[in-house]
Short mmCIF file of C-alpha atoms in Angstrom, two decimals:
data_model
loop_
_atom_site.label_atom_id
_atom_site.label_comp_id
_atom_site.label_asym_id
_atom_site.label_seq_id
_atom_site.Cartn_x
_atom_site.Cartn_y
_atom_site.Cartn_z
CA MET A 1 44.66 43.22 11.74
CA SER A 2 44.70 43.12 15.54
CA GLY A 3 42.08 41.56 17.76
CA SER A 4 42.93 41.57 21.47
CA ALA A 5 40.32 39.60 23.40
CA LEU A 6 41.39 41.46 26.54
CA ARG A 7 41.42 45.14 25.68
CA GLU A 8 40.10 45.76 22.17
CA ILE A 9 37.07 43.52 21.64
CA ALA A 10 34.04 44.24 23.82
CA TRP A 11 32.62 40.71 23.96
CA ILE A 12 31.31 40.29 27.53
CA PRO A 13 27.52 40.82 27.58
CA LEU A 14 25.96 42.60 30.54
CA TYR A 15 22.27 41.84 31.01
CA SER A 16 19.47 43.92 32.47
CA LYS A 17 16.91 42.56 34.92
CA GLY A 18 14.77 41.66 31.91
CA ASN A 19 17.56 39.43 30.58
CA THR A 20 18.25 41.68 27.62
CA VAL A 21 21.79 42.76 26.78
CA GLU A 22 22.42 46.34 27.92
CA GLU A 23 26.00 46.61 26.70
CA TYR A 24 29.14 44.70 25.81
CA ILE A 25 32.38 45.43 27.64
CA THR A 26 36.01 44.35 27.38
CA VAL A 27 37.82 42.12 29.85
CA GLU A 28 39.77 45.14 31.06
CA GLU A 29 36.56 47.04 31.76
CA ALA A 30 34.99 44.07 33.54
CA LEU A 31 37.96 43.80 35.92
CA THR A 32 38.68 47.49 36.55
CA ARG A 33 35.28 49.15 36.75
CA GLY A 34 34.79 50.13 40.35
CA ALA A 35 38.52 50.50 41.06
CA LYS A 36 39.64 53.52 43.08
CA ASP A 37 40.19 55.85 40.11
CA SER A 38 37.44 54.42 37.92
CA THR A 39 34.55 56.64 36.88
CA CYS A 40 32.24 53.63 36.39
CA GLU A 41 30.43 51.52 38.95
CA ALA A 42 31.72 48.01 39.53
CA VAL A 43 30.24 45.27 37.36
CA LYS A 44 27.47 43.39 39.15
CA THR A 45 27.71 39.61 39.22
CA ARG A 46 24.04 39.23 38.31
CA SER A 47 24.57 41.17 35.08
CA LEU A 48 26.48 38.17 33.69
CA LEU A 49 23.70 35.67 34.36
CA GLY A 50 20.94 36.70 31.96
CA GLY A 51 21.91 34.48 29.04
CA LEU A 52 22.81 30.83 28.58
CA GLY A 53 24.33 29.16 31.61
CA TYR A 54 27.42 27.92 29.83
CA GLU A 55 28.18 31.39 28.45
CA ALA A 56 28.05 32.85 31.96
CA GLY A 57 30.26 30.01 33.15
CA ALA A 58 32.76 30.61 30.36
CA VAL A 59 32.99 34.33 31.21
CA ILE A 60 33.42 33.68 34.93
CA ARG A 61 35.99 30.91 34.46
CA PHE A 62 37.98 32.96 31.96
CA LEU A 63 37.97 36.08 34.14
CA ALA A 64 38.89 34.04 37.22
CA SER A 65 41.98 32.69 35.48
CA ILE A 66 43.09 36.25 34.68
CA VAL A 67 42.39 37.52 38.20
CA ALA A 68 44.51 34.65 39.57
CA VAL A 69 47.45 36.10 37.65
CA ALA A 70 46.58 39.67 38.62
CA GLU A 71 46.53 38.84 42.33
CA ARG A 72 50.24 37.98 42.13
CA TYR A 73 50.88 41.68 41.58
CA ARG A 74 48.49 43.07 44.22
CA ASP A 75 49.79 46.04 46.20
CA PRO A 76 49.86 44.87 49.85
CA SER A 77 48.44 48.23 50.90
CA ILE A 78 45.22 47.50 48.95
CA PRO A 79 43.24 44.91 50.92
CA ARG A 80 41.02 42.36 49.24
CA PRO A 81 38.41 42.48 47.84
CA ALA A 82 39.15 45.98 46.54
CA ILE A 83 40.24 46.07 42.90
CA ASP A 84 43.92 46.76 42.29
CA ALA A 85 43.72 48.21 38.76
CA ALA A 86 47.51 48.34 38.41
CA ALA A 87 47.77 44.63 39.21
CA VAL A 88 45.07 43.86 36.67
CA GLY A 89 46.96 45.90 34.10
CA LYS A 90 50.16 43.94 34.69
CA ALA A 91 48.29 40.65 34.25
CA LEU A 92 46.71 41.84 31.01
CA ASP A 93 50.10 42.99 29.74
CA LEU A 94 51.50 39.53 30.45
CA LEU A 95 48.62 37.64 28.83
CA GLU A 96 47.78 39.91 25.90
CA PRO A 97 50.34 38.38 23.48
CA TYR A 98 48.40 35.11 23.77
CA CYS A 99 44.98 36.68 23.19
CA ASP A 100 44.95 37.89 19.56
CA LEU A 101 42.13 36.31 17.56
CA TYR A 102 44.02 36.77 14.30
CA SER A 103 47.56 35.85 15.31
CA GLU A 104 49.26 33.60 12.77
CA GLU A 105 51.54 31.94 15.33
CA ARG A 106 49.17 31.42 18.27
CA PRO A 107 45.58 32.44 17.45
CA PHE A 108 43.49 32.89 20.60
CA MET A 109 41.48 29.78 21.55
CA GLN A 110 42.32 28.15 18.19
CA ARG A 111 44.87 25.89 16.55
CA ARG A 112 46.67 27.00 13.41
CA GLU A 113 45.35 25.85 10.08
CA SER A 114 47.80 23.56 8.32
CA PRO A 115 48.95 24.31 4.75
CA GLY A 116 46.53 22.75 2.28
CA SER A 117 44.03 22.25 5.09
CA PRO A 118 40.79 20.51 4.14
CA LEU A 119 38.94 23.30 5.97
CA THR A 120 39.31 25.54 2.95
CA LYS A 121 37.96 22.83 0.67
CA ILE A 122 34.79 22.01 2.60
CA ALA A 123 31.56 23.80 1.71
CA ALA A 124 30.85 26.66 4.13
CA GLU A 125 27.60 25.16 5.40
CA LYS A 126 29.52 22.16 6.74
CA VAL A 127 31.79 24.21 8.98
CA LEU A 128 29.69 27.20 9.98
CA PRO A 129 30.52 28.95 13.30
CA LYS A 130 27.40 27.40 14.89
CA ASN A 131 29.47 24.23 15.31
CA LEU A 132 31.24 25.90 18.23
CA SER A 133 28.05 25.80 20.32
CA PRO A 134 27.75 22.85 22.76
CA THR A 135 23.95 23.03 22.43
CA ILE A 136 23.63 23.08 18.64
CA PRO A 137 21.30 20.45 17.15
CA SER A 138 21.58 19.39 13.53
CA THR A 139 20.56 21.82 10.78
CA ARG A 140 17.70 19.48 9.86
CA SER A 141 16.40 19.56 13.45
CA LEU A 142 16.65 23.33 13.58
CA ILE A 143 14.50 23.63 10.47
CA PHE A 144 11.97 20.99 11.56
CA TRP A 145 11.39 22.38 15.03
CA GLY A 146 11.72 26.04 14.10
CA LEU A 147 14.31 26.56 16.80
CA ARG A 148 16.54 29.60 17.24
CA THR A 149 18.61 30.43 14.22
CA TYR A 150 22.37 30.63 14.41
CA PRO A 151 24.13 33.33 12.39
CA GLU A 152 26.29 32.12 9.54
CA VAL A 153 28.87 34.82 10.31
CA LEU A 154 30.00 35.90 13.78
CA SER A 155 31.27 39.38 14.59
CA PRO A 156 34.58 39.57 16.50
CA ALA A 157 32.66 39.97 19.77
CA GLN A 158 30.35 37.02 19.05
CA ALA A 159 33.28 34.92 17.88
CA THR A 160 35.29 35.63 21.03
CA LEU A 161 32.47 34.51 23.32
CA ALA A 162 31.83 31.45 21.14
CA LEU A 163 35.49 30.38 21.14
CA ILE A 164 35.88 30.82 24.90
CA SER A 165 32.63 28.94 25.54
CA HIS A 166 33.82 26.17 23.23
CA HIS A 167 37.14 25.95 25.09
CA TYR A 168 35.43 25.46 28.45
CA TYR A 169 32.28 23.50 27.49
CA SER A 170 32.75 21.60 24.22
CA PRO A 171 31.73 17.94 24.41
CA ALA A 172 33.23 14.95 22.64
CA GLY A 173 32.30 14.56 19.00
CA ASN A 174 33.22 13.24 15.58
CA SER A 175 34.44 16.48 13.97
CA SER A 176 38.03 15.44 13.31
CA TYR A 177 40.87 17.68 12.15
CA GLU A 178 44.12 15.96 11.19
CA GLY A 179 42.91 12.93 13.11
CA ALA A 180 42.15 14.82 16.34
CA LYS A 181 38.55 14.55 17.58
CA PRO A 182 37.00 16.54 20.45
CA GLN A 183 37.15 14.64 23.75
CA MET A 184 35.42 15.06 27.12
CA GLY A 185 38.37 16.97 28.58
CA ALA A 186 36.87 20.47 28.47
CA PRO A 187 37.32 21.93 31.97
CA GLY A 188 33.72 23.09 32.57
CA LEU A 189 31.77 20.11 31.25
CA ARG A 190 30.96 16.73 32.77
CA TRP A 191 29.04 13.65 31.63
CA PRO A 192 26.65 12.82 34.50
CA GLY A 193 24.57 10.41 32.40
CA LYS A 194 21.86 10.81 29.79
CA ASP A 195 19.20 13.38 30.72
CA LEU A 196 21.05 14.23 33.93
CA THR A 197 22.49 17.62 34.78
CA ALA A 198 26.11 18.63 35.30
CA THR A 199 25.95 21.30 37.99
CA GLU A 200 28.53 24.02 38.59
CA ILE A 201 28.42 26.01 41.81
CA ILE A 202 29.47 29.64 42.15
CA SER A 203 29.57 31.55 45.42
CA CYS A 204 28.41 35.09 44.71
CA LEU A 205 28.72 38.55 46.15
CA ASP A 206 27.09 41.63 44.68
CA GLU A 207 30.11 42.84 42.70
CA LEU A 208 32.01 40.80 40.14
CA TYR A 209 35.61 41.19 41.32
CA PRO A 210 34.93 40.00 44.91
CA THR A 211 32.89 37.14 43.45
CA LEU A 212 35.86 36.04 41.37
CA LEU A 213 38.14 36.21 44.41
CA LEU A 214 35.63 34.13 46.34
CA ASN A 215 35.91 31.28 43.80
CA ILE A 216 39.66 31.24 43.16
CA PRO A 217 41.81 28.78 45.13
CA GLN A 218 45.05 30.03 46.69
CA SER A 219 46.92 27.44 44.62
CA TRP A 220 46.03 29.28 41.40
CA VAL A 221 47.93 32.37 42.53
CA GLU A 222 51.07 30.67 43.78
CA GLY A 223 54.03 30.43 41.42
CA THR A 224 54.33 31.83 37.90
CA SER A 225 52.35 29.39 35.73
CA LEU A 226 49.86 30.81 33.23
CA PRO A 227 46.41 29.60 32.19
CA ALA A 228 46.67 26.73 29.72
CA TRP A 229 44.85 28.69 27.01
CA ALA A 230 47.80 31.11 27.05
CA ASP A 231 50.58 28.54 27.42
CA ARG A 232 49.49 25.42 25.58
CA LYS A 233 52.99 23.96 25.29
CA ARG A 234 54.03 24.84 28.87
CA GLU A 235 56.77 27.23 27.80
CA VAL A 236 56.63 28.99 31.18
CA SER A 237 54.11 26.85 33.09
CA ASP A 238 54.37 23.78 35.27
CA GLU A 239 51.95 21.09 34.11
CA ARG A 240 51.23 20.26 37.76
CA HIS A 241 50.10 23.81 38.56
CA GLU A 242 46.37 24.00 39.32
CA LEU A 243 45.78 27.15 37.27
CA TRP A 244 47.25 25.44 34.20
CA ARG A 245 45.40 22.18 34.87
CA GLN A 246 42.00 23.77 35.50
CA THR A 247 42.15 25.85 32.31
CA TRP A 248 43.43 23.07 30.05
CA SER A 249 41.04 21.73 27.42
CA SER A 250 41.18 18.71 25.14
CA ASN A 251 39.33 20.65 22.44
CA THR A 252 39.84 23.65 20.21
CA ALA A 253 38.85 24.89 16.76
CA VAL A 254 40.28 25.87 13.38
CA ALA A 255 38.83 29.17 12.17
CA ASN A 256 38.63 31.27 9.02
CA TRP A 257 38.14 35.05 9.20
CA ASP A 258 37.08 37.56 6.57
CA GLU A 259 38.75 40.90 5.87
CA GLU A 260 36.57 42.69 8.44
CA GLY A 261 37.60 40.27 11.17
CA ASN A 262 34.35 38.28 11.21
CA LEU A 263 34.36 34.54 11.80
CA ILE A 264 33.06 32.82 8.66
CA ARG A 265 34.10 29.20 9.24
CA ALA A 266 34.93 27.19 12.33
CA LYS A 267 35.71 23.52 12.63
CA ASP A 268 35.56 22.17 16.16
CA CYS A 269 38.22 19.53 16.77
CA GLY A 270 40.76 18.05 19.13
CA ILE A 271 44.17 19.47 19.95
CA PRO A 272 47.62 18.72 18.49
CA ASN A 273 49.65 16.09 20.34
CA SER A 274 52.16 18.76 21.37
CA TRP A 275 49.46 20.37 23.54
CA TYR A 276 49.21 17.30 25.77
CA SER A 277 51.53 17.23 28.78
CA PRO A 278 53.89 14.34 29.58
CA SER A 279 51.80 13.33 32.62
CA GLN A 280 48.76 12.83 30.38
CA GLY A 281 50.49 10.13 28.40
CA ASN A 282 49.78 9.30 24.78
CA LYS A 283 46.88 6.89 25.14
CA LYS A 284 43.19 7.66 25.50
CA GLU A 285 42.93 5.80 28.82
CA SER A 286 45.73 7.73 30.51
CA ARG A 287 44.47 11.04 29.17
CA THR A 288 40.95 10.32 30.37
CA ALA A 289 42.29 9.38 33.80
CA TRP A 290 44.22 12.67 33.92
CA TRP A 291 41.26 14.93 33.27
CA ASP A 292 38.99 12.85 35.51
CA GLN A 293 41.43 13.46 38.36
CA ARG A 294 41.71 17.13 37.39
CA ASN A 295 37.92 17.46 37.46
CA ARG A 296 37.70 16.32 41.07
CA THR A 297 39.69 19.36 42.22
CA ASP A 298 37.69 21.86 40.16
CA PRO A 299 36.55 24.68 42.51
CA PHE A 300 33.35 25.15 40.48
CA TYR A 301 32.03 21.63 41.13
CA LEU A 302 31.22 19.81 44.36
CA TYR A 303 32.58 16.26 44.59
CA ARG A 304 31.93 13.94 47.51
CA ALA A 305 33.01 10.40 48.25
CA ASN A 306 30.28 7.76 47.85
CA ASP A 307 29.87 4.57 49.90
CA LYS A 308 32.76 2.97 48.00
CA GLY A 309 35.07 5.91 48.60
CA LYS A 310 34.90 7.17 45.02
CA LYS A 311 34.38 10.90 44.59
CA THR A 312 31.27 11.68 42.57
CA MET A 313 29.86 14.96 41.30
CA LYS A 314 26.84 16.36 43.12
CA ARG A 315 24.11 17.66 40.84
CA LEU A 316 20.68 19.32 40.66
CA ASP A 317 18.85 17.71 37.77
CA ILE A 318 16.70 19.90 35.55
CA GLY A 319 13.11 18.64 35.50
CA ARG A 320 12.90 17.67 39.17
CA ASP A 321 10.87 19.67 41.69
CA MET A 322 13.09 22.24 43.41
CA THR A 323 11.75 21.43 46.87
CA GLU A 324 12.51 17.76 46.28
CA LEU A 325 16.03 18.69 45.18
CA ALA A 326 16.57 20.94 48.21
CA VAL A 327 15.26 18.40 50.74
CA SER A 328 17.35 15.61 49.21
CA TRP A 329 20.40 17.92 49.08
CA ILE A 330 20.21 18.58 52.83
CA ALA A 331 19.29 15.03 53.82
CA GLU A 332 22.23 13.58 51.87
CA GLY A 333 24.69 15.83 53.69
CA ASN A 334 25.47 17.94 50.62
CA ALA A 335 24.52 21.20 52.35
CA SER A 336 27.24 20.86 54.97
CA ALA A 337 29.77 19.74 52.36
CA LEU A 338 28.90 22.69 50.12
CA ARG A 339 29.27 25.24 52.90
CA ASN A 340 32.67 23.86 53.80
CA HIS A 341 33.60 23.88 50.11
CA LEU A 342 32.59 27.51 49.61
CA ILE A 343 34.11 28.97 52.79
CA SER A 344 37.29 26.92 52.61
CA PRO A 345 40.41 28.77 53.79
CA ALA A 346 42.01 27.41 50.60
CA ARG A 347 40.02 30.06 48.71
CA LEU A 348 41.73 33.34 47.89
CA TYR A 349 38.99 35.30 49.62
CA SER A 350 36.82 33.28 51.98
CA SER A 351 33.18 34.16 52.53
CA THR A 352 33.94 34.07 56.26
CA ASP A 353 35.63 37.40 55.51
CA THR A 354 32.20 38.76 54.54
CA ASP A 355 28.96 39.01 56.50
CA ASP A 356 27.84 35.71 54.97
CA LEU A 357 27.27 34.04 51.65
CA GLN A 358 24.91 36.34 49.76
CA GLU A 359 23.88 34.03 46.95
CA ILE A 360 24.77 30.76 45.32
CA VAL A 361 24.50 30.34 41.57
CA PHE A 362 24.00 26.87 40.14
CA LEU A 363 24.92 26.59 36.47
CA ARG A 364 22.91 23.60 35.30
CA HIS A 365 23.80 21.85 32.05
CA GLN A 366 21.41 19.06 31.08
CA MET A 367 23.17 16.45 28.96
CA GLY A 368 21.74 14.25 26.24
CA GLY A 369 23.08 11.85 23.66
CA THR A 370 25.61 9.24 24.80
CA GLY A 371 28.82 9.25 26.79
CA SER A 372 30.87 9.01 23.61
CA SER A 373 28.83 11.61 21.71
CA PRO A 374 27.05 13.87 24.22
CA SER A 375 25.32 17.18 23.68
CA MET A 376 24.00 19.89 25.96
CA ARG A 377 20.18 19.98 25.88
CA ALA A 378 19.72 22.95 28.20
CA SER A 379 21.92 25.33 30.17
CA GLU A 380 20.73 27.81 32.76
CA ALA A 381 21.90 29.93 35.68
CA LEU A 382 19.84 29.32 38.83
CA ILE A 383 20.23 31.92 41.60
CA ALA A 384 19.63 30.29 44.98
CA ASP A 385 19.47 31.19 48.67
CA PRO A 386 22.53 29.86 50.55
CA HIS A 387 20.43 29.38 53.69
CA THR A 388 18.70 26.53 51.86
CA TRP A 389 21.66 24.98 50.08
CA ALA A 390 24.52 25.77 52.49
CA PRO A 391 22.97 26.62 55.90
CA HIS A 392 24.82 27.41 59.11
CA GLU A 393 26.11 24.44 61.08
CA GLN A 394 24.07 25.60 64.10
CA VAL A 395 20.79 24.76 62.36
CA LEU A 396 22.01 21.91 60.18
CA GLU A 397 21.37 19.15 62.71
CA GLU A 398 17.69 20.02 62.95
CA LEU A 399 17.41 20.43 59.18
CA LEU A 400 19.00 17.03 58.60
CA LEU A 401 16.54 15.36 60.97
CA ILE A 402 13.47 17.06 59.51
CA THR A 403 14.42 16.66 55.84
CA ASP A 404 15.04 12.97 56.46
CA THR A 405 11.51 12.86 57.86
CA PHE A 406 10.24 14.53 54.67
CA LEU A 407 11.82 11.77 52.60
CA GLN A 408 10.54 8.96 54.82
CA LEU A 409 7.00 10.31 54.63
CA ARG A 410 7.27 10.70 50.87
CA GLY A 411 8.50 7.10 50.66
CA SER A 412 5.59 5.84 52.73
CA LEU A 413 3.16 7.67 50.44
CA LEU A 414 4.70 6.30 47.24
CA TYR A 415 4.70 2.78 48.71
CA ARG A 416 0.90 2.85 48.49
CA PHE A 417 1.01 3.18 44.70
CA ARG A 418 2.63 -0.05 43.56
CA GLY A 419 2.02 -3.56 42.33
CA ALA A 420 2.58 -6.79 44.22
CA TYR A 421 6.14 -7.90 44.97
CA SER A 422 7.28 -11.41 44.15
CA GLY A 423 6.79 -13.75 47.12
CA GLU A 424 4.91 -11.15 49.12
CA GLN A 425 2.56 -12.25 51.91
CA ALA A 426 -1.13 -11.89 51.09
CA THR A 427 -1.71 -9.91 54.30
CA GLU A 428 0.49 -7.15 52.94
CA ALA A 429 -1.87 -6.53 50.02
CA VAL A 430 -4.18 -4.34 52.12
CA SER A 431 -1.45 -1.71 52.51
CA TYR A 432 -1.17 -0.59 48.87
CA LEU A 433 -3.25 0.07 45.75
CA PRO A 434 -2.12 -2.06 42.80
CA GLU A 435 -5.00 -0.74 40.69
CA LEU A 436 -3.57 2.78 41.05
CA LYS A 437 0.14 1.95 40.71
CA ASP A 438 0.41 4.17 37.63
CA LEU A 439 -0.36 7.20 39.82
CA ARG A 440 2.97 6.94 41.64
CA GLY A 441 4.42 9.86 39.67
CA ASP A 442 1.35 11.97 40.38
CA ALA A 443 1.67 11.16 44.09
CA ASN A 444 5.30 12.28 44.10
CA ALA A 445 4.55 15.56 42.31
CA THR A 446 1.57 16.27 44.56
CA PHE A 447 3.57 15.58 47.71
CA TRP A 448 6.27 18.09 46.83
CA ARG A 449 3.72 20.68 45.82
CA GLU A 450 1.90 20.32 49.14
CA VAL A 451 5.01 20.40 51.35
CA THR A 452 6.73 23.33 49.59
CA PRO A 453 5.16 26.01 51.86
CA VAL A 454 6.13 23.96 54.91
CA PHE A 455 9.72 23.59 53.74
CA GLU A 456 9.98 27.30 52.94
CA GLU A 457 8.77 28.16 56.43
CA LEU A 458 11.29 25.73 57.91
CA VAL A 459 14.20 27.34 56.06
CA THR A 460 13.03 30.89 56.79
CA ASN A 461 12.69 30.21 60.50
CA SER A 462 16.08 28.51 60.60
CA VAL A 463 17.67 31.64 59.18
CA ILE A 464 16.11 33.86 61.86
CA ASP A 465 16.87 31.68 64.87
CA ASN A 466 17.51 28.12 65.94
CA PRO A 467 14.29 26.14 65.54
CA THR A 468 12.54 25.54 68.87
CA ASP A 469 11.07 22.15 69.80
CA GLU A 470 7.57 23.57 69.42
CA PHE A 471 8.37 24.85 65.94
CA ILE A 472 9.85 21.51 64.86
CA ASP A 473 6.81 19.67 66.21
CA ARG A 474 4.51 21.91 64.20
CA ILE A 475 6.56 21.52 61.01
CA VAL A 476 6.59 17.73 61.27
CA THR A 477 2.86 17.66 61.99
CA GLU A 478 2.23 19.82 58.94
CA VAL A 479 4.30 17.51 56.74
CA VAL A 480 2.27 14.54 57.99
CA ASP A 481 -0.92 16.43 57.17
CA ALA A 482 0.48 17.32 53.72
CA THR A 483 1.29 13.66 53.08
CA LEU A 484 -2.25 12.55 53.87
CA ARG A 485 -3.65 15.46 51.87
CA SER A 486 -1.53 14.39 48.89
CA TYR A 487 -2.95 10.88 49.14
CA ASP A 488 -6.48 12.27 49.18
CA LEU A 489 -5.88 14.52 46.19
CA VAL A 490 -4.43 11.71 44.08
CA THR A 491 -7.07 9.11 44.98
CA HIS A 492 -10.11 11.42 44.98
CA ALA A 493 -11.15 10.65 41.40
CA TYR A 494 -11.17 6.90 42.15
CA GLU A 495 -13.02 6.87 45.48
CA ARG A 496 -16.32 5.53 44.12
CA GLN A 497 -14.61 2.73 42.26
CA TYR A 498 -12.23 1.63 45.02
CA ILE A 499 -13.76 3.20 48.14
CA ALA A 500 -13.00 0.32 50.52
CA GLN A 501 -9.38 -0.14 49.41
CA ILE A 502 -8.65 3.59 49.39
CA SER A 503 -10.09 4.04 52.88
CA THR A 504 -8.20 1.05 54.31
CA VAL A 505 -4.88 2.08 52.77
CA ARG A 506 -5.34 5.64 54.02
CA ARG A 507 -5.75 4.42 57.57
CA ILE A 508 -2.58 2.32 57.27
CA LEU A 509 -0.74 5.27 55.72
CA ARG A 510 -1.80 7.51 58.59
CA ILE A 511 -0.46 5.04 61.16
CA ALA A 512 2.81 4.73 59.21
CA CYS A 513 3.19 8.49 59.00
CA ARG A 514 2.61 8.98 62.71
CA SER A 515 5.17 6.26 63.44
CA ILE A 516 7.77 8.03 61.28
CA ALA A 517 7.00 11.37 62.90
CA LYS A 518 7.25 9.93 66.42
CA THR A 519 11.05 10.00 66.27
CA VAL A 520 10.92 13.78 65.85
CA LEU A 521 7.79 14.93 67.70
CA SER A 522 8.44 15.93 71.29
CA GLY A 523 6.69 13.79 73.83
CA GLU A 524 3.80 12.62 71.68
CA GLU A 525 2.36 9.15 71.63
CA ASP A 526 1.84 7.30 68.38
CA ALA A 527 -1.76 7.71 67.20
#
């Protein structure tokens, strides 16, 4: 039985605009449709984004690692980003021996089952294929909450996507096989903290192949090393090579297949010791340090140095208002850093070679559980406008100034909804509302709702032309008005009960807002 994950099994789902699967295609089809002699249109990047975020990420990461190999064979007469189908074919020929689901020697995305393995002795319900999913809750929770059901048997196509997703996104866990437990060394997953969101960033063009080129570093193409999923023991690869490092995972699975090639059992687990490289050492601490360092050079994440010089992952947390996230993103300097990250000359095909960035996709994975036993609570693909998240340098200075003003005004508003501070002077008590301190969250939500149209106008105008002084003055004035309006909306229901306090605090808030705005407004006196 043969099961090539590259040419035989059509496992890549293509979604319609309604987020329903239109068809499944092979890796070869995904990378050669739209080539010069192809009779099919090129695959659209958006067609990969209709399902779970981590599945889209797994497909894109896997395809990118293959394209990195293919680009070594590109005909110099075929300029990027055009597809060189012959080069793709050579890469698939090279990698195909490592991509057979049912191989006895090196099964694709799996480790071999040992003789007398306990996997064959465990009841099927304990090791069902659903265990490959990074989002799977317990069976008891699934029944209680009536959540989506997971099939007990996976077809070859379903199994291929599940195994690749598991390779790139499996979290740490307690499912041990021969003493090897899953660790947090999967290349696409991070632990940002409980209820926070690991955020991958993909620069997108309309067609898939150019998008892949846009996200592949030059270093992946140099040399002859293969992706780690094809060369676990580094038979032909250098462990220092970025393509090998960025496709290496601390986790795998042991699988059982039926006679029709369906996946009937899968035990998620860690890897054999022989799959670790010498530089990773043989202790948990050294191995963790290795993949932490590897993660900081991942082209699909944005890392920036904090105040202490330590590089930290930038994220967009699920559950927070998108305007709040966008304003904070710009004000913290992430927009400039992201643009430089995405148009870096270190990329195989820089977006400076195109008209401009067309779209940015954020793959957001909300994490729950604990650092030692995490789970993915949600995973989505968010398509975003690069003019908001990675604007031109020529408008960034104005955006930085104005978004900082947004945050200062929001801070002044929230200051009004608090209790007394220890040791605070009594004269300060007139500037806040301790009786309404529990409305602080409502004030924050109302503020971002009220300023969203203003922020959208700011970004839209910045795209068209450099903001004029008159335009900036009007935007800042509108944000001040929105701040005061937010205060009124939140306190309205309590006016009769606390009319004097609410009126006094509003007057103080207005003065504070005008003082903040004075640094931006052109030639106006503080009111």
